[in-house]
Coordinates of C-alpha atoms in Angstrom, one line a residue:
Chain A
M249 CA 0.0 0.0 0.0
T250 CA 2.7 2.4 -1.0
F251 CA 2.1 6.1 -1.1
K252 CA 5.2 8.1 -1.7
L253 CA 6.7 11.0 -3.5
I254 CA 10.1 10.6 -5.2
T255 CA 11.8 13.9 -6.2
L256 CA 13.7 13.8 -9.4
G257 CA 14.3 17.5 -9.7
S258 CA 14.5 20.1 -6.9
G259 CA 15.8 22.9 -9.0
S260 CA 14.2 25.7 -11.0
A261 CA 14.7 27.5 -14.3
L262 CA 18.5 27.3 -14.2
P263 CA 19.5 23.7 -13.6
T264 CA 22.9 22.9 -12.0
I265 CA 24.9 19.7 -12.1
D266 CA 23.2 18.5 -8.9
E267 CA 19.8 20.1 -9.3
Y268 CA 17.5 19.0 -12.1
P269 CA 14.5 21.1 -13.1
A270 CA 11.1 20.2 -11.7
A271 CA 10.1 16.5 -11.9
H272 CA 8.6 14.2 -9.3
V273 CA 7.0 10.8 -9.3
L274 CA 4.2 9.8 -7.0
N275 CA 3.9 6.1 -6.3
I276 CA 0.5 5.0 -5.1
H277 CA 0.1 1.3 -4.8
E278 CA 2.8 0.8 -7.4
Q279 CA 1.0 3.0 -9.9
F280 CA 3.4 5.7 -11.0
Y281 CA 2.4 9.3 -11.7
L282 CA 4.9 11.8 -13.2
I283 CA 4.4 15.3 -12.0
D284 CA 6.2 17.9 -14.1
A285 CA 8.9 16.8 -16.5
G286 CA 11.9 19.1 -16.6
E287 CA 14.9 18.4 -18.8
G288 CA 16.7 15.2 -17.9
V289 CA 13.7 13.5 -16.3
Q290 CA 14.3 10.3 -18.4
V291 CA 17.8 10.0 -17.0
Q292 CA 16.6 10.7 -13.5
L293 CA 14.0 8.0 -13.8
R294 CA 16.7 5.6 -14.9
R295 CA 19.1 6.8 -12.1
Y296 CA 16.5 6.0 -9.4
G297 CA 15.4 2.7 -10.9
I298 CA 12.0 3.7 -12.2
S299 CA 11.2 2.3 -15.7
P300 CA 9.7 5.0 -17.9
L301 CA 7.3 2.3 -19.0
K302 CA 5.8 2.3 -15.5
I303 CA 4.6 5.9 -15.9
G304 CA 0.9 5.7 -16.4
C305 CA 0.2 9.4 -16.9
V306 CA 1.8 12.8 -16.6
F307 CA 0.6 15.9 -14.9
I308 CA 2.2 19.2 -16.1
S309 CA 1.6 22.2 -13.8
H310 CA 2.3 24.9 -16.4
L311 CA 4.1 25.5 -19.7
H312 CA 7.4 27.0 -18.6
G313 CA 10.3 25.1 -20.0
D314 CA 11.8 23.9 -16.7
H315 CA 8.6 21.9 -16.1
V316 CA 8.2 20.5 -19.6
Y317 CA 11.3 20.2 -21.7
G318 CA 12.1 16.7 -20.5
L319 CA 8.8 15.4 -21.7
F320 CA 9.9 15.2 -25.3
G321 CA 12.9 13.0 -24.7
L322 CA 10.9 10.8 -22.4
I323 CA 8.2 10.3 -24.9
S324 CA 10.8 9.2 -27.5
T325 CA 12.5 6.9 -25.1
M326 CA 9.2 5.2 -24.1
G327 CA 8.7 4.5 -27.8
L328 CA 12.2 3.0 -28.2
L329 CA 11.6 0.9 -25.1
G330 CA 8.5 -0.6 -26.9
R331 CA 5.7 1.1 -25.1
K332 CA 2.3 0.2 -26.5
K333 CA 0.1 1.6 -23.8
R334 CA -1.5 5.0 -24.2
L335 CA 0.2 7.9 -22.4
D336 CA -2.2 10.5 -20.9
I337 CA -0.9 14.0 -20.3
Y338 CA -2.8 16.5 -18.1
A339 CA -1.7 20.0 -18.7
P340 CA -2.9 23.5 -19.4
A341 CA -3.5 24.7 -22.9
P342 CA -1.9 24.9 -25.4
M343 CA -0.2 21.6 -24.5
G344 CA -2.4 19.7 -27.0
K345 CA -1.2 21.9 -29.9
I346 CA 2.5 21.8 -28.7
M347 CA 2.4 18.0 -28.5
S348 CA 0.7 17.5 -31.8
D349 CA 3.3 19.8 -33.5
H350 CA 6.1 18.0 -31.6
L351 CA 4.9 14.5 -32.6
N352 CA 4.5 15.7 -36.2
Y353 CA 8.1 16.9 -36.3
F354 CA 9.9 14.3 -34.3
N355 CA 7.9 11.2 -33.6
D356 CA 5.6 10.3 -36.4
H357 CA 6.2 6.6 -35.9
L358 CA 5.6 6.5 -32.2
P359 CA 4.4 3.0 -31.3
Y360 CA 1.8 4.2 -28.8
P361 CA -0.7 7.0 -28.6
V362 CA -0.2 10.2 -26.6
V363 CA -3.4 11.9 -25.5
V364 CA -3.3 15.4 -24.0
H365 CA -6.1 16.4 -21.6
T366 CA -6.5 20.1 -21.1
V367 CA -6.6 21.2 -17.5
G368 CA -8.5 24.4 -17.0
S369 CA -10.2 26.3 -14.2
G370 CA -13.4 24.3 -13.9
K371 CA -15.4 23.0 -11.0
E372 CA -13.8 21.1 -8.2
K373 CA -14.3 17.7 -9.6
P374 CA -11.4 15.3 -10.4
V375 CA -9.4 15.9 -13.6
Y376 CA -8.3 12.3 -13.4
S377 CA -9.5 9.1 -11.7
D378 CA -8.5 5.5 -11.7
R379 CA -8.9 2.6 -9.2
V380 CA -6.4 4.0 -6.7
V381 CA -6.7 7.8 -6.9
D382 CA -8.7 10.9 -7.7
V383 CA -6.7 13.9 -8.9
Y384 CA -7.9 17.5 -8.6
A385 CA -6.5 20.6 -10.2
I386 CA -5.6 23.5 -7.9
P387 CA -5.5 26.9 -9.6
L388 CA -2.1 28.6 -8.9
S389 CA -1.0 32.2 -9.3
H390 CA 2.0 32.4 -11.6
G391 CA 1.3 34.8 -14.5
I392 CA 0.4 32.1 -17.0
P393 CA -2.3 29.3 -16.6
A394 CA -0.8 27.1 -13.8
F395 CA -2.3 24.3 -11.7
G396 CA -1.2 22.3 -8.8
F397 CA -2.5 18.8 -8.3
L398 CA -4.2 17.2 -5.3
F399 CA -4.0 13.4 -5.2
R400 CA -6.5 11.7 -3.0
E401 CA -6.2 8.0 -2.5
K402 CA -9.5 6.2 -3.1
M403 CA -11.4 5.0 0.0
P404 CA -10.2 1.4 0.6
K405 CA -12.7 -1.4 1.0
R406 CA -13.8 -2.0 4.5
N407 CA -12.6 -5.2 6.3
V408 CA -14.8 -7.2 8.6
R409 CA -13.7 -7.1 12.3
K410 CA -12.6 -10.5 13.6
D411 CA -13.8 -9.6 17.1
R412 CA -17.3 -9.0 15.7
I413 CA -17.3 -12.3 13.8
A414 CA -16.5 -14.1 17.1
E415 CA -18.9 -11.9 19.1
Y416 CA -21.9 -12.5 16.9
G417 CA -21.0 -15.9 15.5
L418 CA -21.2 -14.5 11.9
S419 CA -21.7 -17.0 9.1
L420 CA -19.6 -17.0 5.9
A421 CA -22.6 -15.5 4.1
D422 CA -22.8 -12.7 6.8
I423 CA -19.1 -11.9 6.4
I424 CA -19.3 -11.7 2.6
G425 CA -22.4 -9.5 2.9
A426 CA -20.7 -7.2 5.4
K427 CA -17.6 -6.9 3.2
K428 CA -19.9 -5.7 0.5
G429 CA -21.2 -3.0 2.8
K430 CA -24.5 -4.7 3.8
D431 CA -25.9 -4.8 7.3
V432 CA -26.3 -8.3 8.9
V433 CA -29.6 -9.5 10.3
L434 CA -29.2 -12.1 13.1
T435 CA -31.7 -15.0 13.5
D436 CA -33.3 -13.2 16.4
G437 CA -34.0 -10.2 14.1
T438 CA -31.3 -8.0 15.5
V439 CA -29.9 -5.7 12.8
L440 CA -26.1 -5.2 13.0
E441 CA -25.2 -2.1 11.1
N442 CA -22.3 -2.5 8.7
E443 CA -20.3 0.2 10.4
I444 CA -20.0 -1.7 13.7
L445 CA -19.0 -4.9 11.9
T446 CA -16.3 -3.4 9.6
Y447 CA -13.4 -1.0 9.7
L448 CA -11.3 0.9 7.2
P449 CA -8.0 -0.9 6.9
Y450 CA -6.3 2.5 6.6
Q451 CA -7.2 6.1 6.1
P452 CA -7.0 7.3 2.5
R453 CA -3.9 9.5 2.1
S454 CA -3.4 12.7 0.1
F455 CA -0.6 14.6 -1.5
A456 CA -0.7 18.1 -3.0
Y457 CA 1.8 19.5 -5.5
C458 CA 1.9 23.3 -5.6
S459 CA 4.5 24.7 -8.0
D460 CA 4.9 27.4 -9.4
T461 CA 2.9 29.9 -7.5
L462 CA 2.7 33.0 -5.4
Y463 CA 1.5 32.6 -1.9
S464 CA -2.2 32.0 -2.3
S465 CA -5.1 31.7 0.1
E466 CA -7.0 29.7 -2.5
V467 CA -4.2 27.1 -2.4
I468 CA -4.5 27.0 1.4
R469 CA -8.3 26.3 1.0
R470 CA -7.8 23.6 -1.6
V471 CA -5.1 21.7 0.2
E472 CA -6.6 21.8 3.7
G473 CA -5.7 18.8 5.8
V474 CA -3.5 17.2 3.1
D475 CA -1.1 14.6 4.4
L476 CA 1.9 15.6 2.3
L477 CA 2.3 19.0 0.7
Y478 CA 4.9 19.9 -1.8
H479 CA 5.1 23.7 -2.1
E480 CA 7.6 25.6 -4.1
A481 CA 10.0 27.8 -2.3
T482 CA 12.1 29.4 -5.0
F483 CA 13.4 32.2 -2.8
L484 CA 14.3 33.0 0.7
D485 CA 12.0 35.6 2.4
R486 CA 14.8 38.2 2.3
D487 CA 14.1 38.2 -1.5
R488 CA 10.4 38.2 -1.3
H489 CA 10.1 41.2 -3.6
I490 CA 11.8 39.0 -6.4
A491 CA 9.4 36.2 -5.6
E492 CA 6.4 38.4 -5.9
K493 CA 7.7 39.9 -9.1
T494 CA 8.4 36.5 -10.7
G495 CA 5.3 34.7 -9.4
H496 CA 7.0 32.6 -6.8
S497 CA 6.9 31.9 -3.1
T498 CA 9.5 32.0 -0.3
A499 CA 10.3 29.3 2.1
F500 CA 8.6 31.3 4.8
Q501 CA 5.4 31.6 2.7
A502 CA 5.4 27.9 1.8
A503 CA 5.6 27.1 5.5
C504 CA 2.7 29.5 6.2
V505 CA 0.6 27.6 3.6
A506 CA 1.4 24.3 5.3
L507 CA 0.6 25.7 8.7
K508 CA -2.7 27.4 7.7
A509 CA -3.8 24.3 5.7
K510 CA -3.0 22.0 8.6
A511 CA -0.9 19.9 6.4
G512 CA 0.7 16.8 7.8
R513 CA 4.2 17.3 6.3
L514 CA 5.7 19.9 4.0
V515 CA 8.3 19.4 1.4
I516 CA 9.8 22.5 -0.2
G517 CA 11.7 22.7 -3.5
H518 CA 12.1 24.5 -6.8
F519 CA 15.1 26.3 -5.3
S520 CA 16.7 29.1 -7.2
S521 CA 20.2 28.3 -8.3
R522 CA 21.3 31.6 -6.7
Y523 CA 21.3 29.9 -3.3
S524 CA 23.4 26.9 -4.4
G525 CA 25.2 25.4 -1.3
K526 CA 22.9 27.3 1.1
K527 CA 19.9 25.0 1.3
R528 CA 19.9 24.9 5.1
L529 CA 18.7 28.5 5.0
F530 CA 15.5 27.4 3.3
L531 CA 15.0 24.7 5.9
E532 CA 15.7 27.0 8.8
E533 CA 13.3 29.6 7.4
A534 CA 10.5 27.1 6.9
L535 CA 11.1 25.3 10.2
S536 CA 10.6 28.6 12.1
V537 CA 6.9 28.4 11.0
F538 CA 6.1 24.8 10.3
E539 CA 7.9 22.1 12.2
N540 CA 7.4 19.1 9.9
T541 CA 9.3 20.4 6.9
A542 CA 11.8 18.7 4.7
L543 CA 13.9 19.8 1.7
A544 CA 13.3 18.2 -1.7
R545 CA 16.4 16.5 -2.9
E546 CA 17.1 14.5 -6.0
G547 CA 16.3 10.8 -5.3
V548 CA 14.8 11.4 -1.9
E549 CA 11.5 9.7 -1.1
F550 CA 8.8 11.0 1.1
E551 CA 6.4 8.3 2.2
V552 CA 3.0 8.8 3.7
P553 CA 2.6 5.9 6.1
V554 CA -0.7 4.2 6.5
C555 CA -2.7 5.2 9.5
R556 CA -4.7 2.2 10.8
R557 CA -7.5 2.7 13.2
Y558 CA -11.0 1.4 13.7
K559 CA -13.6 3.8 12.5
Chain B
M51 CA 45.7 29.0 -31.0
T52 CA 43.4 26.4 -29.6
F53 CA 41.8 23.9 -31.8
K54 CA 40.0 21.2 -29.8
L55 CA 36.9 19.1 -29.6
I56 CA 35.2 18.6 -26.3
T57 CA 32.6 15.8 -26.2
L58 CA 29.6 16.5 -24.0
G59 CA 27.5 13.5 -25.1
S60 CA 28.8 10.2 -26.5
G61 CA 25.5 8.4 -26.3
S62 CA 22.7 7.9 -28.8
A63 CA 18.9 7.7 -28.8
L64 CA 18.6 6.1 -25.3
P65 CA 20.7 8.2 -22.9
T66 CA 22.1 6.5 -19.8
I67 CA 23.3 8.0 -16.5
D68 CA 26.8 8.3 -17.9
E69 CA 26.1 8.8 -21.6
Y70 CA 24.4 12.0 -22.7
P71 CA 22.9 12.2 -26.2
A72 CA 24.9 13.8 -28.9
A73 CA 26.6 17.2 -28.1
H74 CA 30.1 18.5 -28.7
V75 CA 31.9 21.8 -28.5
L76 CA 34.6 22.8 -30.9
N77 CA 36.9 25.5 -29.5
I78 CA 38.9 27.3 -32.3
H79 CA 40.9 30.2 -30.9
E80 CA 38.5 30.5 -28.0
Q81 CA 35.5 30.8 -30.3
F82 CA 33.0 28.1 -29.2
Y83 CA 30.9 26.2 -31.7
L84 CA 28.2 23.8 -30.4
I85 CA 27.7 20.8 -32.6
D86 CA 24.4 19.0 -31.9
A87 CA 22.5 19.7 -28.7
G88 CA 21.1 16.5 -27.1
E89 CA 19.0 16.7 -23.9
G90 CA 21.1 17.9 -21.0
V91 CA 23.6 19.9 -23.0
Q92 CA 23.2 22.9 -20.8
V93 CA 24.2 21.0 -17.7
Q94 CA 27.1 19.4 -19.6
L95 CA 28.4 22.8 -20.6
R96 CA 28.2 23.8 -17.0
R97 CA 29.9 20.6 -15.8
Y98 CA 32.9 21.1 -18.1
G99 CA 33.2 24.8 -17.3
I100 CA 32.0 26.3 -20.6
S101 CA 29.6 29.2 -20.2
P102 CA 26.6 28.9 -22.5
L103 CA 27.1 32.6 -23.3
K104 CA 30.4 31.6 -25.0
I105 CA 28.5 29.6 -27.6
G106 CA 28.6 31.7 -30.8
C107 CA 26.5 29.5 -33.0
V108 CA 25.1 26.0 -33.1
F109 CA 25.3 23.4 -35.8
I110 CA 22.6 20.7 -35.8
S111 CA 23.2 17.6 -37.9
H112 CA 19.6 16.4 -38.3
L113 CA 16.3 16.6 -36.6
H114 CA 16.2 13.5 -34.5
G115 CA 15.4 14.3 -30.9
D116 CA 18.7 13.0 -29.4
H117 CA 20.5 15.7 -31.4
V118 CA 18.1 18.5 -30.7
Y119 CA 16.1 18.3 -27.5
G120 CA 18.7 20.1 -25.4
L121 CA 18.6 23.2 -27.6
F122 CA 15.3 24.4 -26.1
G123 CA 16.6 24.5 -22.4
L124 CA 19.9 25.9 -23.5
I125 CA 18.1 28.8 -25.4
S126 CA 16.0 29.5 -22.3
T127 CA 19.1 29.5 -20.0
M128 CA 21.0 31.8 -22.3
G129 CA 18.2 34.2 -21.9
L130 CA 18.1 33.9 -18.1
L131 CA 21.9 34.5 -18.1
G132 CA 21.3 37.8 -19.9
R133 CA 22.5 37.0 -23.4
K134 CA 22.0 39.9 -25.8
K135 CA 24.0 38.6 -28.7
R136 CA 22.3 36.9 -31.6
L137 CA 22.4 33.1 -31.6
D138 CA 22.7 31.5 -35.1
I139 CA 21.6 28.0 -35.6
Y140 CA 22.5 26.0 -38.7
A141 CA 20.3 23.0 -39.3
P142 CA 18.2 21.2 -41.9
A143 CA 14.6 22.2 -42.5
P144 CA 12.1 22.4 -40.8
M145 CA 14.3 23.7 -37.9
G146 CA 13.2 27.3 -38.7
K147 CA 9.5 26.4 -38.3
I148 CA 10.2 24.3 -35.2
M149 CA 12.1 27.1 -33.6
S150 CA 9.6 29.8 -34.4
D151 CA 6.8 27.6 -32.9
H152 CA 8.9 26.9 -29.9
L153 CA 9.8 30.6 -29.2
N154 CA 6.2 31.5 -29.7
Y155 CA 5.1 28.9 -27.1
F156 CA 7.8 29.2 -24.5
N157 CA 10.2 32.1 -24.9
D158 CA 8.3 35.1 -26.2
H159 CA 10.3 37.5 -24.1
L160 CA 13.8 36.1 -25.0
P161 CA 16.2 39.0 -24.6
Y162 CA 18.2 38.1 -27.7
P163 CA 17.4 37.0 -31.3
V164 CA 17.6 33.5 -32.5
V165 CA 18.2 33.1 -36.2
V166 CA 17.9 29.7 -37.9
H167 CA 19.8 29.1 -41.2
T168 CA 18.6 26.2 -43.2
V169 CA 21.4 23.8 -44.3
G170 CA 20.6 22.0 -47.5
S171 CA 22.4 20.0 -50.3
G172 CA 23.8 22.9 -52.2
K173 CA 27.2 23.6 -53.7
E174 CA 30.4 23.0 -51.8
K175 CA 30.8 26.5 -50.4
P176 CA 30.9 27.3 -46.7
V177 CA 27.5 27.4 -44.9
Y178 CA 29.2 29.6 -42.3
S179 CA 32.4 31.7 -42.1
D180 CA 33.9 34.0 -39.5
R181 CA 37.4 35.3 -38.9
V182 CA 38.8 32.0 -37.7
V183 CA 36.9 29.3 -39.6
D184 CA 34.9 28.2 -42.6
V185 CA 32.3 25.5 -42.1
Y186 CA 31.1 23.2 -44.9
A187 CA 28.1 20.9 -44.8
I188 CA 28.7 17.3 -45.7
P189 CA 25.6 15.3 -46.9
L190 CA 25.0 12.3 -44.8
S191 CA 22.9 9.2 -45.4
H192 CA 20.5 8.7 -42.5
G193 CA 16.9 8.5 -43.9
I194 CA 16.1 12.1 -43.2
P195 CA 18.0 15.2 -44.3
A196 CA 21.2 15.0 -42.3
F197 CA 24.5 16.9 -42.6
G198 CA 27.9 16.5 -41.2
F199 CA 30.1 19.6 -40.8
L200 CA 33.7 20.2 -41.8
F201 CA 35.4 23.0 -39.9
R202 CA 38.5 24.4 -41.7
E203 CA 40.6 26.9 -39.8
K204 CA 41.3 30.0 -41.8
M205 CA 44.7 30.4 -43.3
P206 CA 46.8 32.3 -40.7
K207 CA 48.6 35.5 -41.7
R208 CA 52.2 34.8 -42.8
N209 CA 55.1 35.9 -40.6
V210 CA 58.3 37.4 -41.8
R211 CA 61.3 35.1 -41.5
K212 CA 63.9 36.6 -39.1
D213 CA 66.8 34.9 -41.0
R214 CA 65.7 36.7 -44.2
I215 CA 65.5 40.1 -42.4
A216 CA 69.2 39.6 -41.4
E217 CA 70.2 38.1 -44.7
Y218 CA 68.9 40.9 -46.9
G219 CA 69.0 43.7 -44.3
L220 CA 65.3 44.4 -44.7
S221 CA 64.0 47.8 -43.6
L222 CA 60.9 48.3 -41.4
A223 CA 59.0 49.3 -44.5
D224 CA 60.1 46.1 -46.3
I225 CA 59.0 44.0 -43.3
I226 CA 55.5 45.7 -43.1
G227 CA 55.1 45.2 -46.8
A228 CA 56.2 41.6 -46.6
K229 CA 53.7 40.9 -43.8
K230 CA 51.0 42.3 -46.0
G231 CA 51.9 39.8 -48.7
K232 CA 54.0 42.1 -50.9
D233 CA 57.3 41.3 -52.6
V234 CA 60.3 43.3 -51.6
V235 CA 62.5 45.1 -54.2
L236 CA 66.1 45.7 -53.0
T237 CA 68.0 48.9 -53.9
D238 CA 69.9 46.9 -56.5
G239 CA 66.7 46.0 -58.2
T240 CA 66.5 42.4 -57.0
V241 CA 63.0 41.2 -56.4
L242 CA 62.5 39.0 -53.3
E243 CA 59.3 37.1 -53.7
N244 CA 57.0 37.2 -50.7
E245 CA 57.1 33.4 -50.3
I246 CA 60.8 33.3 -49.6
L247 CA 60.6 36.1 -47.1
T248 CA 57.6 34.8 -45.1
Y249 CA 56.3 31.6 -43.6
L250 CA 52.9 30.2 -42.3
P251 CA 53.1 30.3 -38.5
Y252 CA 51.1 27.0 -38.5
Q253 CA 49.2 24.9 -40.9
P254 CA 45.4 25.5 -40.8
R255 CA 43.7 22.7 -39.0
S256 CA 40.5 20.9 -39.8
F257 CA 37.8 18.9 -38.0
A258 CA 34.9 16.9 -39.5
Y259 CA 31.8 15.8 -37.6
C260 CA 29.9 12.9 -39.3
S261 CA 26.9 11.8 -37.3
D262 CA 24.4 10.1 -37.9
T263 CA 25.2 8.3 -41.1
L264 CA 25.5 5.0 -43.0
Y265 CA 29.0 4.3 -44.3
S266 CA 29.3 6.7 -47.2
S267 CA 31.9 7.1 -50.0
E268 CA 30.7 10.7 -50.4
V269 CA 31.7 11.3 -46.8
I270 CA 35.1 9.9 -47.5
R271 CA 35.6 12.3 -50.4
R272 CA 34.4 15.3 -48.4
V273 CA 36.6 14.7 -45.4
E274 CA 39.8 13.7 -47.2
G275 CA 42.9 14.7 -45.3
V276 CA 41.0 16.0 -42.3
D277 CA 43.1 16.3 -39.1
L278 CA 40.5 15.2 -36.7
L279 CA 37.4 13.1 -37.7
Y280 CA 34.5 12.4 -35.5
H281 CA 32.5 9.6 -37.0
E282 CA 29.5 7.9 -35.5
A283 CA 29.9 4.2 -34.5
T284 CA 26.5 3.4 -33.1
F285 CA 27.0 -0.4 -33.5
L286 CA 29.7 -3.1 -33.5
D287 CA 30.2 -4.7 -36.9
R288 CA 28.6 -8.0 -35.7
D289 CA 25.4 -5.9 -35.7
R290 CA 26.0 -4.3 -39.1
H291 CA 22.6 -5.4 -40.3
I292 CA 20.9 -3.3 -37.6
A293 CA 23.2 -0.4 -38.4
E294 CA 22.2 -0.6 -42.1
K295 CA 18.5 -0.9 -41.2
T296 CA 18.7 2.2 -38.9
G297 CA 21.0 4.4 -41.0
H298 CA 24.0 4.0 -38.8
S299 CA 27.6 2.9 -39.0
T300 CA 29.7 0.3 -37.2
A301 CA 33.1 1.0 -35.5
F302 CA 34.7 -1.0 -38.3
Q303 CA 33.1 1.2 -40.9
A304 CA 34.0 4.4 -39.1
A305 CA 37.6 3.3 -39.1
C306 CA 37.4 2.5 -42.8
V307 CA 36.2 6.0 -43.5
A308 CA 39.2 7.4 -41.5
L309 CA 41.6 5.2 -43.3
K310 CA 40.4 5.8 -46.8
A311 CA 40.1 9.6 -46.1
K312 CA 43.6 9.6 -44.7
A313 CA 42.4 11.4 -41.6
G314 CA 44.9 12.3 -39.0
R315 CA 42.9 11.0 -36.0
L316 CA 39.6 9.4 -35.5
V317 CA 37.2 9.8 -32.6
I318 CA 34.2 7.4 -32.5
G319 CA 31.0 8.0 -30.6
H320 CA 27.2 7.9 -30.6
F321 CA 27.3 4.5 -29.0
S322 CA 24.2 2.4 -28.7
S323 CA 23.2 1.9 -25.0
R324 CA 23.0 -1.9 -25.8
Y325 CA 26.8 -2.1 -25.4
S326 CA 26.9 -0.3 -22.0
G327 CA 30.1 -1.3 -20.2
K328 CA 31.6 -2.8 -23.4
K329 CA 33.2 0.3 -24.9
R330 CA 36.6 -1.4 -25.4
L331 CA 35.0 -3.6 -28.1
F332 CA 34.4 -0.4 -30.2
L333 CA 38.0 0.6 -29.7
E334 CA 39.4 -2.8 -30.5
E335 CA 37.3 -3.0 -33.7
A336 CA 38.3 0.4 -35.0
L337 CA 42.0 0.0 -34.0
S338 CA 42.2 -3.1 -36.2
V339 CA 41.6 -0.8 -39.2
F340 CA 42.8 2.6 -38.2
E341 CA 45.5 3.0 -35.6
N342 CA 45.0 6.6 -34.4
T343 CA 41.5 6.0 -33.0
A344 CA 40.0 7.2 -29.7
L345 CA 36.6 6.8 -28.0
A346 CA 34.5 9.8 -27.4
R347 CA 33.8 10.2 -23.7
E348 CA 31.9 12.9 -21.8
G349 CA 34.3 15.7 -20.9
V350 CA 37.2 14.4 -22.9
E351 CA 39.1 16.8 -25.1
F352 CA 40.7 16.1 -28.4
E353 CA 43.2 18.7 -29.4
V354 CA 44.6 19.2 -32.8
P355 CA 48.1 20.6 -32.2
V356 CA 49.6 23.2 -34.4
C357 CA 52.0 22.0 -37.0
R358 CA 54.8 24.5 -37.5
R359 CA 56.9 24.4 -40.6
Y360 CA 58.4 26.9 -43.1
K361 CA 56.5 26.8 -46.3

């Protein structure tokens, strides 16, 4: 029941030797979701042992090069590796046009289809769903259309409590019924409500990715109670005027978002290369506001453990 | 009087952690020419201490992704680093359309102009010239329009021989005239031809880049006598049938080109990732045909030394 984020790129617009541009993989139950695809993402996947063929779909926050340019090489490599399965890309417009132009110029014999789904500012319903997750778009504030993504693990099926089986002498038919969500009627007519017979094996978990963006109260509202929050922190707060001018946040502001949203844990990244070698300053700044903060680093994993309790 | 090749990417279509896709820099007299621009080229430039702002112009052999995809990030980074100087790109069509689409989507505020010059199969005149070099396109055979590039260092200005100055008691005016290429007339009417008074400080050097291509007799003709030849060797000769099917050469074939063209030195690269960890097989195969062969490796430099002689 894995639920973890693997950072492939913690850098921003100017990549360095150690800091790749934005790219992350979310592993939910061994389903792999790529979030942003900065230049070099295919090599980073290889470096950290994730086959590009495992990537089910891709979520692109916005169409600045440091979040997109790795997508083209990755698509080509997936083809060379023999991918047959459709690749779905969720991104703001005009990603569809960019991709169709690109495929036309470079990959007219790709052995699998690429489908681009335009993410826009619509209602708060999922932009993507499968058997393990619902994904919601979060409007960001970055000068061009930009969206964060909130991943909500699907509610797991309820298990039947062993203590209740013994307590009420439930039959196999009762147990199967209870697993399907039904109440159980005992021979004496007593109705045992499903809720007292069963339990959630674990609480569904959540992750939100918010990059690139100014500090935003709308973001706070959308990510309220999230277990793991990735929020960009391109600048230190001493450079807040540059952050504001360029549509970015500071480490202090990212921590404020986590605090106000009552996030479980905060990961900050998208660091400007101007602070190379001074990462601890980001951490110190964020920790002064929100205790459970970590720095994104290439190859580092952030797991959201299962929380088991009867409910 | 530098004349050297620096390999930034020795790999081919499937990059690995150690092998970047095709990218090389030719340094002639501290003028930097980028030849192909595979994904990650901007980080490779940084890794090997070459500022992207030093790149005067870019030569793209053909429009397969592993030779082009790094160009987009590089162009963006040059802008962020404050480039003002025009960037000239020499590439086959439709690079102009691809670039104008790209700039329209991603870099509409680039602080410097990008100009694409289409390289086609024309006459054998230079596609590019500046004060240190003439560059000629070499038609390659690769299924799509593809061109190698032959870099010929410009003829240096002749120096006046000190022994002749003493021998004939040349005046300052005589020396200045001789440096300008004039003959000198002595007071007794004797005419000293410029050629006996002056010498070439060094022989102009040459480098040819031939990737990607099938073995080609036309290539041999075009690169005859080149000092340094980079020729692709994507496959070993045991896989020649795959090379032929995919428009590539083997190490054996690359060495045959060097031998027949009477090249001074051969560098082979563009290795298929299928041979990872077996590079010595490429070298052994090529060495059996052409002795002065080296393997391209990321960061390795191949210098063409000056050859000084009176002539």
